[in-house]
């Protein structure tokens, strides 16, 4: 088959798939995606963001027509997170006084894929490799973590595709995609019949050099579907069409491992949403890289959802930052179980090509989020041996939760310490309707105080200091260790517990202002509701920069752009609504590692490969303190296509003077720096743009509580953010 015949065959396959998709929509009585979008645009314009966390499920409803937002927070249901989602939808519709059928779009950040990997509850995966490569997952990269003596204590995790469920295909492609050994169909059909009837629940096909030519992978997939049409099949070239045999195989196996669980969850949720909201409702799932995918894409390629949950917070912070004209941010998302941090520079979140969850590392794009086991539910304890206070990573979780929640918890947690110190007033309500008890919080923290021989307040302050240092270490990972100075960035704190600690963290790393966005406890849901569709297409292309041309690489990038744009077009996003940027994987000739350089189509047309090489040198110097006077080598090309930004203007509120006395609720006391300080509790819903709140102060709202420490001032900007500055800072005067 020549190149023209192969191109015609691929076109016919894509056309047949598209026609099949149209038939499914017609027979199902469901409007096409573009039609649903058009209907949604002409209706009420209600968009719902839903984010599932370890302790709470957060919801945010955007009413574009009336320029208002409605939030809700309900307890998460770990056994089946869709129950919490549906409970939240019922609550937010009641709060907003709307019918569920008024909602046209649901954007959902989910941890289903993440939890499937962490709890080892995925599918039993079968694997097909090229003959001679059966041990690809077992050999991996021959890397043992932990230094020279790491092998002594390292317990190697078993591969997600067992060796006994791995078969070999008699075929071989070379690195250019030429056939060296033709596929033995009779042999692989016989092997597949045995494998597919052995109890596997998903199948992965990962052949050597299939990124250059996936004809054999596609043919084996056809045979497998013919034998067992009920078993989902993932081919490595469709999931990760790039070189590096182990990474491509591992990524595709993980896709198969989580696919049945994620597919069932998304399909059931979509069905329930359509039952409650009508067939026109559009469900989209947040990807690890901060973009949205269609429900079908999420079911087909769930490996892109492994960091869906943390990505929502960064997306929300990014959107808020753009409204408030902040371009450089450190994001700090503190929930009940863990804290996620990330870095945003020049209005763009830093991403990486690898996603790591537990012991699993896959080659899928994700926002560079670092996680530490420090949350509101983190348990404090004093080991008998060392008598030194420790906090986390053990967590009280949603059940029984901190002692102050009055749900049976008895262990002292970070939340209990915040209650003792007055940072979280006992008359505040979590989620708007959950009472907390100071007496129970004091009782739990007294265990720590007794073990250390100090006062209850000092014990509580010690708990807060330690958890702050833990989170500060994570912030250094995304800033100092990546060549960035935290003093050049603002710090945005969100999540249910983030605003309680943002001021203290900003003081530790000297990042000002500390920003508390509107609805900080549901900012992840904000990100889900305001982010945009995203897709990418990539191709391995290893060649010296001097051995190719701007024209050749430009054509390849435009072809990848067309390929990536196809899915967005099918989702109803017109070409005039699509934003594009290119990514080039590049290294010095002879290097084993590579860096990814982002460049716009206009930038590539203007600067070409010379501009890419120059950007690589600058990034290399920033990361490693040096750049080489050496030839450059391309490794891979990528085009990323995004839908139009979802704008929303909140028309509520207006600018007033600095006096915030109208928002005062009552006097209060907080314990800071070893002494009790007198301050006030403020109602955030009554704070207006231009108000200044002097510390010490506690600002309460439905979904979170913010603390402004003594000698600091919180100013309210035009977007509704609280900007916390040191009292002697010029922006606080």
XYZ file of C-alpha atoms in Angstrom:
733
model
C 0.000 0.000 0.000
C 1.476 3.348 -1.022
C 1.178 6.606 0.910
C -1.847 7.798 -1.121
C -3.764 4.555 -0.534
C -2.990 4.711 3.176
C -4.208 8.318 3.366
C -7.435 7.385 1.549
C -7.999 4.465 3.929
C -7.503 6.683 6.997
C -9.923 9.260 5.550
C -12.555 6.574 4.911
C -12.138 5.258 8.470
C -12.574 8.726 9.969
C -15.603 9.388 7.749
C -17.191 6.077 8.765
C -16.603 6.857 12.451
C -18.182 10.294 12.052
C -21.220 8.854 10.238
C -21.617 6.232 12.978
C -21.546 8.969 15.590
C -24.272 10.885 13.761
C -26.416 7.742 13.563
C -26.024 7.170 17.322
C -27.183 10.705 18.051
C -30.154 10.365 15.672
C -31.291 6.966 16.965
C -30.861 8.122 20.566
C -33.154 11.074 19.969
C -30.452 13.436 21.238
C -29.582 16.691 19.529
C -26.121 17.110 18.058
C -23.502 18.908 20.108
C -23.600 22.082 17.966
C -27.390 22.079 18.238
C -27.230 21.668 22.002
C -24.712 24.507 22.203
C -26.961 26.724 20.120
C -29.926 25.849 22.294
C -27.917 26.563 25.417
C -26.760 29.909 24.103
C -30.316 30.944 23.373
C -31.659 29.865 26.757
C -31.016 30.942 30.302
C -27.222 30.708 29.999
C -26.811 28.768 33.255
C -23.475 26.956 33.603
C -22.711 24.683 36.529
C -19.219 23.846 37.780
C -18.927 20.801 40.053
C -15.767 19.776 41.884
C -15.516 16.659 44.047
C -13.010 16.838 46.903
C -12.067 14.368 49.611
C -14.308 16.069 52.200
C -16.726 18.357 50.347
C -18.300 18.556 46.895
C -18.360 22.174 45.697
C -20.762 23.667 43.180
C -20.876 27.033 41.447
C -23.713 28.210 39.210
C -22.961 30.999 36.732
C -25.997 33.007 35.647
C -24.628 34.908 32.653
C -27.931 36.546 31.809
C -28.266 38.233 35.209
C -24.551 38.469 36.053
C -24.744 36.545 39.323
C -23.154 33.490 40.943
C -24.685 30.954 43.316
C -22.572 28.541 45.366
C -23.262 25.398 47.338
C -21.197 22.915 49.322
C -22.275 19.421 50.360
C -20.400 16.522 52.004
C -18.649 14.220 49.538
C -19.750 10.583 49.260
C -16.509 8.594 48.776
C -18.324 5.302 48.115
C -20.030 6.825 45.062
C -19.084 10.439 44.317
C -22.001 10.865 41.887
C -24.388 10.800 44.873
C -22.678 13.881 46.321
C -22.781 15.552 42.903
C -26.512 14.963 42.529
C -27.175 16.050 46.130
C -25.262 19.252 45.414
C -27.199 19.937 42.225
C -30.457 19.551 44.136
C -29.225 21.937 46.842
C -27.927 24.632 44.490
C -31.094 24.584 42.398
C -33.149 25.033 45.568
C -30.893 27.889 46.752
C -31.095 29.622 43.368
C -34.819 29.051 42.955
C -34.416 27.436 39.559
C -35.469 24.226 37.889
C -32.661 21.775 37.019
C -33.786 21.909 33.396
C -32.647 25.563 33.277
C -28.995 24.398 33.415
C -27.540 23.894 29.933
C -23.909 22.966 30.692
C -22.291 20.971 33.503
C -18.474 21.119 33.853
C -17.133 18.528 36.252
C -13.750 18.029 37.897
C -13.501 14.469 39.158
C -11.111 12.338 41.193
C -12.585 9.013 40.038
C -9.553 8.153 37.865
C -7.131 9.262 40.590
C -8.839 7.249 43.302
C -9.016 4.185 41.054
C -5.217 4.189 40.769
C -4.574 5.029 44.433
C -6.915 2.302 45.715
C -5.855 -0.337 43.156
C -9.488 -0.829 42.152
C -9.151 -0.676 38.373
C -9.731 -3.284 35.695
C -7.744 -6.464 35.091
C -5.762 -5.456 32.010
C -4.455 -7.675 29.232
C -1.491 -6.485 27.162
C -0.337 -7.173 23.596
C 3.298 -6.326 22.762
C 5.637 -6.947 19.867
C 7.410 -10.310 19.969
C 10.435 -9.997 22.247
C 9.013 -7.073 24.299
C 6.810 -8.961 26.751
C 8.783 -7.670 29.748
C 8.554 -3.964 28.896
C 6.614 -3.074 32.059
C 8.711 -5.309 34.302
C 12.032 -3.863 33.134
C 10.658 -0.300 33.086
C 13.541 2.198 33.326
C 15.722 0.094 35.661
C 15.460 2.923 38.174
C 15.336 2.352 41.936
C 14.260 5.392 43.995
C 16.025 6.365 47.213
C 19.711 6.712 46.327
C 22.430 4.057 46.386
C 20.858 2.047 49.182
C 17.300 2.430 47.997
C 17.042 -1.152 46.746
C 17.305 -2.430 50.319
C 13.910 -1.064 51.378
C 12.168 -0.572 48.030
C 9.110 -2.726 47.425
C 8.516 -2.641 43.700
C 4.882 -2.190 42.748
C 3.497 -4.842 40.445
C 2.639 -3.629 36.901
C -1.026 -2.884 36.236
C -0.940 -5.397 33.369
C 0.272 -8.721 34.840
C 2.939 -10.670 32.965
C 0.675 -13.712 32.821
C -1.920 -11.563 30.991
C 0.610 -10.378 28.386
C 0.902 -11.898 24.900
C 3.231 -11.156 21.984
C 2.355 -10.328 18.390
C 4.664 -11.602 15.659
C 5.241 -8.303 13.812
C 7.815 -5.509 13.624
C 8.030 -1.925 12.362
C 11.198 0.106 12.068
C 11.589 3.641 13.436
C 10.467 5.137 10.119
C 7.248 3.090 10.070
C 8.357 0.585 7.452
C 7.189 -3.021 7.840
C 10.064 -5.353 8.771
C 7.904 -8.331 9.787
C 4.287 -8.538 8.645
C 1.635 -9.275 11.263
C 0.870 -12.975 11.680
C -2.919 -12.648 11.998
C -3.570 -16.340 12.574
C -1.125 -16.413 15.477
C -2.451 -13.271 17.179
C -6.083 -14.316 16.697
C -5.377 -17.605 18.463
C -3.549 -15.844 21.325
C -6.293 -13.231 21.661
C -9.040 -15.843 21.954
C -7.259 -17.314 24.961
C -6.464 -13.918 26.539
C -9.909 -12.388 26.021
C -11.620 -15.341 27.673
C -9.261 -15.409 30.675
C -11.207 -12.825 32.699
C -9.553 -9.580 31.618
C -11.750 -6.457 31.712
C -9.749 -4.226 29.338
C -7.117 -4.707 26.649
C -4.040 -2.647 25.788
C -2.172 -2.938 22.499
C 1.313 -1.367 22.604
C 3.596 -2.407 19.744
C 7.185 -1.394 19.108
C 7.504 1.752 16.926
C 3.739 1.987 16.497
C 4.016 5.762 16.895
C 5.529 5.761 13.388
C 2.981 3.351 11.880
C 0.021 2.007 13.846
C -1.406 -0.261 11.125
C -0.716 -3.429 13.124
C -2.183 -1.968 16.320
C -5.365 -1.018 14.505
C -5.642 -4.473 12.906
C -5.153 -6.282 16.227
C -7.796 -4.012 17.785
C -10.220 -5.003 15.012
C -9.561 -8.687 15.652
C -10.017 -8.218 19.417
C -13.311 -6.393 18.940
C -14.468 -9.147 16.602
C -13.730 -11.778 19.278
C -14.933 -9.850 22.353
C -16.811 -6.645 21.438
C -17.696 -6.009 25.106
C -14.060 -5.535 26.200
C -12.710 -1.967 25.718
C -9.492 -1.747 23.697
C -6.854 1.015 23.980
C -4.075 1.313 21.380
C -0.867 3.107 22.312
C -0.698 5.154 19.096
C -4.137 6.642 19.779
C -3.308 7.459 23.411
C 0.320 8.611 23.112
C 1.713 8.657 19.540
C 5.254 9.366 20.720
C 8.467 7.377 21.098
C 9.781 5.924 24.381
C 8.473 2.375 24.501
C 8.035 1.991 28.256
C 6.287 5.335 28.801
C 3.909 4.744 25.899
C 3.038 1.249 27.121
C 2.602 2.319 30.747
C 0.406 5.280 29.769
C -1.855 3.124 27.626
C -2.087 0.391 30.294
C -3.150 2.994 32.874
C -5.763 4.251 30.390
C -7.144 0.704 30.151
C -6.896 0.218 33.925
C -9.159 3.168 34.785
C -11.309 3.124 31.652
C -14.125 0.771 32.764
C -14.498 2.571 36.107
C -14.438 6.079 34.610
C -16.660 5.108 31.685
C -19.277 3.653 34.005
C -19.153 6.716 36.268
C -19.387 9.278 33.448
C -22.045 7.306 31.570
C -24.216 6.889 34.685
C -23.786 10.540 35.682
C -24.601 11.719 32.178
C -27.702 9.534 32.126
C -28.875 10.833 35.491
C -28.226 14.457 34.473
C -30.248 13.972 31.304
C -33.068 12.417 33.316
C -33.152 15.413 35.678
C -32.161 18.236 33.320
C -33.289 17.030 29.918
C -31.510 15.482 26.949
C -30.002 18.826 25.925
C -27.696 19.155 28.957
C -24.015 19.099 28.004
C -21.593 17.308 30.362
C -17.886 18.078 30.052
C -15.040 16.740 32.200
C -11.975 18.671 33.336
C -8.630 17.298 32.104
C -5.351 17.207 34.019
C -3.981 20.054 31.890
C -6.797 22.419 32.869
C -8.836 22.073 29.678
C -12.214 20.455 29.185
C -12.974 17.260 27.309
C -16.292 15.948 26.095
C -17.908 13.167 28.089
C -17.131 10.707 25.294
C -13.458 11.705 25.141
C -13.249 11.331 28.914
C -14.614 7.804 28.638
C -12.251 6.892 25.783
C -9.072 8.469 27.207
C -9.478 8.730 31.002
C -5.690 8.763 31.471
C -5.997 12.501 30.782
C -8.136 12.900 33.924
C -5.682 11.676 36.570
C -5.130 15.209 37.927
C -8.580 16.547 37.027
C -9.389 17.553 40.612
C -6.340 19.752 41.363
C -6.484 21.280 37.868
C -9.854 22.854 38.656
C -8.424 25.053 41.394
C -5.567 26.294 39.228
C -7.989 27.010 36.369
C -10.211 28.962 38.734
C -7.256 30.898 40.138
C -6.082 31.656 36.623
C -9.479 33.016 35.648
C -9.744 35.162 38.788
C -6.184 36.428 38.273
C -6.974 37.591 34.751
C -9.974 39.552 36.012
C -7.845 41.154 38.750
C -4.871 41.878 36.417
C -2.397 39.611 38.259
C -0.142 37.634 35.932
C 2.291 35.928 38.329
C 0.753 33.765 41.045
C 1.539 30.953 43.424
C -1.682 28.998 43.918
C -2.438 27.330 47.208
C -5.461 25.003 47.434
C -5.973 23.618 50.926
C -8.814 21.191 51.442
C -9.732 18.727 54.126
C -7.179 16.052 53.251
C -4.340 17.596 51.237
C -2.915 20.827 49.820
C -2.135 21.407 46.138
C 0.223 24.168 44.982
C 1.133 25.397 41.499
C 2.785 28.319 39.730
C 1.277 30.697 37.168
C 3.644 32.925 35.180
C 2.574 35.574 32.679
C -1.003 34.372 32.940
C -0.143 30.756 32.038
C -0.043 27.813 34.436
C 3.147 25.763 34.227
C 2.483 22.313 32.838
C 4.513 19.154 32.535
C 4.359 16.217 30.165
C 4.232 13.661 32.954
C 1.500 12.939 35.483
C 2.315 10.993 38.630
C -0.288 9.412 40.909
C 1.007 7.149 43.661
C 3.611 4.844 42.113
C 2.247 5.335 38.600
C 3.795 7.809 36.163
C 2.179 8.373 32.784
C 3.143 10.528 29.818
C 0.065 12.746 29.783
C -0.046 16.555 30.057
C -0.977 18.035 33.408
C -0.685 21.287 35.294
C 2.463 21.126 37.428
C 0.676 20.643 40.754
C 2.566 19.451 43.836
C 0.614 17.866 46.669
C 1.381 17.504 50.375
C -0.615 15.619 52.998
C -1.608 18.753 54.864
C -5.274 19.699 55.102
C -7.903 20.837 57.527
C -8.403 17.227 58.584
C -4.693 16.426 59.070
C -4.189 14.797 62.465
C -1.647 16.146 64.984
C 0.159 13.728 67.275
C 3.203 13.403 69.530
C 5.195 10.171 68.999
C 6.144 8.456 72.246
C 9.748 7.999 71.127
C 10.651 11.534 70.009
C 8.116 13.643 71.935
C 8.154 16.026 68.931
C 4.909 17.393 67.531
C 3.930 16.004 64.105
C 1.054 16.924 61.775
C -0.247 14.600 59.029
C -0.266 13.027 56.577
C -2.959 10.994 58.345
C -6.333 12.685 57.989
C -9.678 12.488 59.743
C -11.284 12.828 56.288
C -14.990 13.453 55.798
C -15.871 10.758 58.344
C -15.524 11.124 61.268
C -13.817 14.446 60.509
C -12.298 16.914 63.012
C -13.603 16.842 66.571
C -15.184 20.267 66.081
C -17.518 18.869 63.400
C -19.421 16.892 66.075
C -19.505 13.757 63.922
C -17.630 11.457 66.276
C -14.055 12.575 65.615
C -11.773 12.770 68.659
C -8.249 13.214 67.284
C -6.824 16.775 67.192
C -6.683 18.184 63.663
C -5.616 21.396 61.954
C -9.260 22.496 61.865
C -9.556 21.994 65.612
C -6.410 24.106 66.134
C -7.923 26.881 64.009
C -11.076 26.767 66.143
C -9.065 26.966 69.380
C -7.116 29.995 68.122
C -10.289 31.829 67.115
C -9.395 31.735 63.402
C -12.495 29.650 62.778
C -15.192 31.115 65.066
C -17.398 28.513 66.690
C -20.488 30.332 65.439
C -19.336 30.024 61.822
C -21.072 27.394 59.712
C -19.224 25.114 57.273
C -21.010 24.667 53.962
C -23.472 27.264 55.231
C -25.237 24.898 57.615
C -22.701 22.715 59.492
C -22.233 23.725 63.153
C -18.810 23.478 64.809
C -18.017 23.095 68.518
C -15.163 24.959 70.228
C -15.475 22.825 73.358
C -14.817 19.606 71.440
C -11.938 21.259 69.554
C -10.319 22.372 72.836
C -10.780 18.898 74.298
C -8.981 17.285 71.370
C -6.068 19.767 71.310
C -5.595 19.359 75.068
C -4.145 15.901 74.291
C -1.249 17.594 72.482
C -0.882 20.267 75.166
C -0.678 17.608 77.879
C 1.942 15.575 76.001
C 4.133 18.646 75.463
C 3.467 20.334 78.816
C 2.292 23.616 77.272
C -0.949 25.596 77.131
C -3.763 24.564 74.795
C -3.365 27.789 72.787
C 0.386 27.268 72.329
C -0.230 23.676 71.275
C -2.777 24.830 68.706
C -0.408 27.505 67.415
C 2.320 24.868 67.157
C 0.047 22.680 65.029
C -0.655 25.606 62.693
C 3.048 26.535 62.459
C 4.063 23.007 61.483
C 1.365 22.577 58.858
C 2.280 26.004 57.421
C 5.925 24.944 57.103
C 4.850 21.724 55.357
C 2.883 23.738 52.811
C 5.700 26.259 52.467
C 7.984 23.394 51.423
C 5.576 22.476 48.626
C 5.514 26.090 47.429
C 9.318 26.051 47.236
C 9.121 22.983 44.966
C 7.171 24.898 42.313
C 9.058 28.172 42.715
C 12.635 28.159 44.061
C 13.487 24.709 42.702
C 12.208 25.731 39.260
C 14.287 28.914 39.167
C 11.618 31.368 40.356
C 11.763 33.833 43.253
C 8.554 33.663 45.364
C 8.878 37.394 46.059
C 8.009 38.061 42.415
C 4.639 36.340 42.810
C 1.373 36.964 44.596
C -0.116 34.100 46.623
C -3.730 33.095 46.047
C -5.268 30.919 48.766
C -8.452 28.943 48.238
C -10.143 25.684 49.116
C -12.116 25.271 52.308
C -9.066 25.878 54.543
C -6.752 27.924 52.287
C -7.973 31.399 53.338
C -7.294 30.513 56.985
C -3.584 30.040 56.218
C -2.919 32.335 53.227
C -1.798 35.349 55.281
C 0.624 33.229 57.333
C 2.108 31.569 54.245
C 2.536 34.869 52.429
C 4.434 36.140 55.464
C 6.698 33.060 55.433
C 7.685 33.275 51.750
C 7.217 37.039 51.355
C 4.749 36.765 48.473
C 2.375 39.739 48.388
C -0.457 40.268 48.209
C -2.155 37.227 49.672
C -5.292 37.000 47.552
C -8.546 35.518 48.808
C -10.862 35.212 45.778
C -14.657 35.387 45.923
C -16.044 31.984 46.846
C -12.623 30.556 47.790
C -14.088 27.303 49.051
C -15.657 26.611 45.652
C -12.929 28.053 43.417
C -12.248 24.608 41.946
C -15.860 24.581 40.793
C -15.282 28.121 39.469
C -12.422 26.728 37.394
C -14.591 23.903 36.100
C -17.295 26.378 35.046
C -15.010 28.921 33.355
C -12.359 26.800 31.626
C -12.520 25.807 27.978
C -12.411 22.779 25.719
C -8.918 21.592 24.866
C -7.364 18.943 22.652
C -3.910 18.214 21.306
C -2.192 16.160 18.630
C 1.473 15.135 18.733
C 4.089 13.442 16.605
C 7.585 12.158 17.300
C 10.112 13.661 14.910
C 13.782 13.198 15.840
C 16.048 15.245 13.613
C 18.819 17.862 13.953
C 17.504 21.404 13.675
C 20.141 22.019 11.022
C 18.794 19.075 9.018
C 15.280 20.437 8.531
C 13.618 23.754 7.658
C 11.013 26.188 8.941
C 8.794 25.288 5.988
C 8.843 21.536 6.704
C 8.237 21.890 10.461
C 5.597 24.571 9.893
C 3.625 22.246 7.607
C 3.831 19.400 10.128
C 2.606 21.674 12.919
C -0.325 22.909 10.808
C -1.295 19.300 10.033
C -1.269 18.510 13.751
C -3.336 21.628 14.368
C -5.996 20.421 11.914
C -6.015 17.017 13.598
C -6.433 18.494 17.103
C -9.090 20.960 15.952
C -11.309 18.205 14.561
C -12.619 17.106 17.974
C -13.411 20.694 18.972
C -15.221 21.276 15.700
C -17.291 18.134 16.371
C -18.140 19.614 19.788
C -19.543 22.722 18.140
C -16.537 25.042 18.585
C -16.080 26.964 15.336
C -12.644 27.675 13.900
C -13.091 31.381 14.712
C -13.474 30.443 18.406
C -10.338 28.281 18.555
C -7.000 29.356 20.022
C -3.848 27.495 18.998
C -0.308 27.196 20.257
C 2.504 24.859 19.309
C 4.860 22.859 21.526
C 8.268 21.661 20.370
C 10.218 19.038 22.310
C 13.886 19.915 21.826
C 17.308 19.106 23.316
C 21.011 19.495 22.651
C 22.260 16.860 20.245
C 23.455 13.894 22.297
C 21.303 14.723 25.357
C 18.951 12.132 26.814
C 16.508 14.621 28.334
C 14.431 17.237 26.554
C 12.509 20.410 27.293
C 9.216 21.551 25.828
C 9.070 25.014 24.272
C 5.725 26.747 23.735
C 5.337 29.055 20.746
C 2.357 30.626 19.004
C 1.723 30.049 15.282
C 2.523 33.719 14.703
C 5.702 33.394 16.740
C 6.822 30.374 14.722
C 6.053 32.104 11.427
C 8.129 35.080 12.590
C 11.057 33.401 14.398
C 11.062 29.859 13.008
C 13.299 27.143 14.436
C 15.928 29.701 15.418
C 13.397 31.243 17.792
C 12.549 27.822 19.239
C 16.249 27.080 19.842
C 16.737 30.465 21.506
C 13.781 29.875 23.828
C 15.179 26.442 24.688
C 18.575 27.922 25.590
C 16.908 30.457 27.903
C 14.790 27.802 29.648
C 17.782 25.466 29.980
C 19.808 28.233 31.607
C 16.971 29.072 34.001
C 16.610 25.451 35.115
C 20.240 24.336 35.128
C 22.197 27.643 35.269
C 23.928 27.080 31.921
C 23.327 26.806 28.175
C 25.613 25.032 25.705
C 27.082 26.265 22.456
C 25.979 23.056 20.748
C 23.726 21.839 17.955
C 20.032 21.427 18.733
C 17.888 18.382 18.000
C 14.105 18.163 17.644
C 12.390 15.274 19.419
C 8.666 15.875 18.977
C 6.021 18.296 17.736
C 2.641 19.110 19.207
C -0.329 21.360 18.458
C -2.719 22.360 21.256
C -6.138 23.749 20.319
C -8.467 25.386 22.854
C -12.004 26.702 22.611
C -12.917 30.308 23.279
C -12.651 31.611 26.838
C -15.921 31.579 28.743
C -16.370 35.138 29.863
C -18.494 36.069 32.830
C -18.993 39.498 34.327
C -20.377 39.706 37.836
C -22.601 42.781 37.912
C -23.287 42.558 41.633
C -21.753 45.100 44.002
C -20.101 48.484 43.437
C -17.126 50.563 44.617
C -17.451 52.494 47.897
C -15.039 54.020 50.407
C -12.466 52.400 52.688
C -14.765 52.148 55.734
C -15.844 48.505 56.152
C -17.834 48.991 59.389
C -21.096 48.101 57.616
C -19.788 44.551 57.247
C -18.867 44.110 60.929
C -20.739 41.299 62.638
C -19.315 41.207 66.174
C -16.081 41.571 68.150
C -13.831 38.532 68.421
C -10.436 37.421 69.711
C -7.692 35.537 67.913
C -4.499 34.052 69.319
C -1.477 35.169 67.270
C 2.246 35.251 68.060
C 1.672 33.976 71.609
C -0.981 36.470 72.765
C -4.727 37.062 72.402
C -5.630 39.991 70.122
C -8.932 41.874 69.883
C -10.527 42.131 66.451
C -13.781 41.837 64.526
C -15.686 39.268 62.515
C -16.829 40.578 59.113
C -19.549 39.316 56.779
C -17.916 39.043 53.356
C -21.210 39.405 51.513
C -21.423 42.965 52.873
C -17.882 43.997 51.935
C -17.713 46.284 48.922
C -15.015 47.207 46.454
C -12.735 49.819 48.051
C -13.274 48.643 51.652
C -10.243 48.106 53.910
C -10.304 45.537 56.713
C -7.572 46.005 59.358
C -6.205 42.946 61.134
C -6.742 41.111 63.294
C -9.966 40.154 61.573
C -11.968 37.108 60.567
C -14.031 37.283 57.365
C -16.795 34.693 57.103
C -18.791 33.468 54.126
C -20.773 30.389 53.132
C -17.926 28.263 51.826
C -14.833 29.429 53.737
C -13.373 31.657 56.457
C -10.485 34.089 55.931
C -8.021 35.358 58.529
C -6.242 38.726 58.415
C -3.416 38.722 60.949
C -2.418 41.639 63.202
C -0.364 44.325 61.438
C -1.909 43.435 58.084
C -4.713 45.003 56.035
C -7.189 43.424 53.631
C -8.387 45.616 50.752
C -11.323 44.704 48.500
C -10.603 45.113 44.785
C -13.035 45.639 41.905
C -13.402 41.886 41.319
C -14.268 41.211 44.965
C -10.913 39.700 45.960
C -9.508 40.379 49.421
C -5.917 41.555 48.890
C -3.947 41.157 52.132
C -0.844 43.369 52.546
C 1.477 44.150 55.469
C 0.120 47.254 57.166
C 3.268 49.241 56.290
C 3.202 48.236 52.603
C 2.567 51.105 50.194
C -0.445 49.288 48.676
C -2.076 49.030 52.109
C -1.938 52.734 52.857
